[in-house]
């Protein structure tokens, strides 16, 4: 039984502002490509983050991972870093990197992967809107 893997999920929310803009394109091309998300004065999204951790059930605790520990890990390393921030201006990660949902999910994955024991598999799901969301790794 303890050799079987099982997934646990922790859901968190954060609100952040961004502007999508690519240095590969002209101002007008950026406007066409990103539409309202290219608005020079930024705009916000209510992001929903789902962190999936896969592992084996610990025979002593009955847990894959203590959800309090996972919750605190996300809070300390992700939520407190990004919540109520302007991603372009306030965070080092997106000074150069375009803060699309894809790139935000990859940044979150990289941060949490470093903090999480290697025995766990990790997957990030990030909702930018109710209808648009990304998963990393795919
Ligand atoms: Ni946007």
XYZ file of C-alpha atoms and ligand atoms in Angstrom:
139
model
C 0.000 0.000 0.000
C 2.723 2.493 0.847
C 4.293 1.978 -2.605
C 1.246 3.484 -4.290
C 1.392 7.138 -5.145
C -1.396 9.531 -4.374
C -1.925 13.207 -5.130
C -2.800 15.952 -2.667
C -3.781 19.489 -3.666
C -3.554 22.852 -1.971
C -5.463 25.796 -3.393
C -4.476 29.417 -2.722
C -5.472 32.780 -4.161
C -3.527 35.917 -4.828
C -4.321 39.194 -6.539
C -1.699 40.856 -8.677
C -1.297 43.450 -11.399
C 0.644 42.987 -14.604
C 1.240 44.247 -18.086
C 1.954 41.856 -20.920
C 4.555 43.273 -23.257
C 7.170 41.610 -25.432
C 10.371 43.307 -26.487
C 10.296 41.146 -29.633
C 7.413 43.242 -30.983
C 6.641 46.895 -31.697
C 4.187 48.919 -29.588
C 1.395 48.382 -32.117
C 2.151 44.671 -32.468
C 2.082 44.324 -28.675
C -1.304 46.043 -28.623
C -2.699 43.606 -31.188
C -1.105 40.571 -29.533
C -1.994 41.258 -25.896
C -5.040 43.538 -26.170
C -6.201 44.857 -22.791
C -3.392 42.964 -21.053
C -1.008 45.383 -22.829
C -2.613 48.408 -21.118
C 0.370 50.648 -20.178
C -1.061 51.429 -16.736
C -1.429 47.775 -15.746
C -4.496 45.822 -14.618
C -5.209 43.098 -12.093
C -6.171 39.444 -12.014
C -7.455 37.280 -9.186
C -5.179 34.301 -9.616
C -6.056 30.882 -8.280
C -3.089 28.644 -7.664
C -3.415 24.887 -7.249
C -0.333 23.067 -6.050
C -0.371 19.312 -6.653
C 2.021 17.134 -4.669
C 2.360 13.442 -5.512
C 3.995 10.978 -3.163
C 3.484 7.933 -1.027
C 1.439 7.833 2.142
C 3.703 7.948 5.178
C 2.942 4.837 7.192
C 3.240 6.668 10.502
C 1.252 9.835 9.769
C -1.108 8.603 7.054
C -0.223 11.781 5.150
C 1.622 12.347 1.875
C 2.650 15.733 3.236
C 1.363 17.725 6.177
C -1.003 20.245 4.532
C -0.125 22.843 7.182
C 3.499 22.553 6.086
C 2.554 22.746 2.389
C 0.199 25.670 3.036
C 2.899 27.580 4.898
C 5.445 26.830 2.185
C 3.143 28.344 -0.455
C 2.229 31.276 1.766
C 5.801 32.174 2.673
C 7.334 31.697 -0.788
C 4.551 32.558 -3.226
C 1.535 34.326 -1.772
C 3.469 36.818 0.335
C 5.777 37.471 -2.616
C 3.109 38.085 -5.276
C -0.150 39.012 -3.519
C -1.167 42.661 -4.036
C 1.980 43.297 -6.062
C 2.612 44.693 -9.492
C 4.409 41.715 -11.017
C 6.324 43.838 -13.556
C 7.474 46.499 -11.111
C 7.579 44.865 -7.675
C 9.103 41.450 -8.323
C 12.612 40.570 -9.520
C 11.312 37.545 -11.468
C 9.323 39.625 -13.973
C 11.643 42.578 -14.520
C 12.553 41.047 -17.895
C 10.226 38.050 -18.125
C 6.741 38.716 -19.554
C 4.280 37.884 -16.715
C 1.953 35.612 -18.692
C 0.157 32.857 -16.798
C 2.598 30.411 -18.416
C 5.654 32.242 -17.093
C 4.108 32.845 -13.657
C 3.356 29.117 -13.329
C 6.929 28.205 -14.285
C 8.362 30.718 -11.800
C 6.125 29.336 -9.029
C 7.165 25.788 -9.929
C 10.873 26.678 -9.782
C 10.525 28.369 -6.395
C 8.515 25.537 -4.812
C 10.589 22.766 -6.416
C 13.636 24.041 -4.536
C 11.764 24.018 -1.224
C 10.025 20.679 -1.587
C 11.712 17.358 -0.780
C 12.844 15.588 -3.957
C 10.735 12.507 -3.146
C 7.621 14.523 -4.060
C 6.402 15.205 -7.600
C 5.068 18.710 -8.123
C 2.588 20.212 -10.562
C 1.372 23.795 -10.715
C -2.038 24.839 -12.023
C -2.632 28.559 -12.299
C -5.967 30.144 -13.192
C -5.688 33.687 -14.530
C -9.438 33.818 -15.198
C -12.170 31.244 -14.709
C -11.748 30.119 -18.289
C -7.998 30.500 -18.798
C -5.565 28.373 -16.861
C -2.198 26.705 -17.322
C -0.444 23.631 -15.975
C 3.281 23.100 -15.470
C 4.790 20.624 -16.094
C 2.421 19.740 -18.954
Ni -3.845 40.382 -17.882
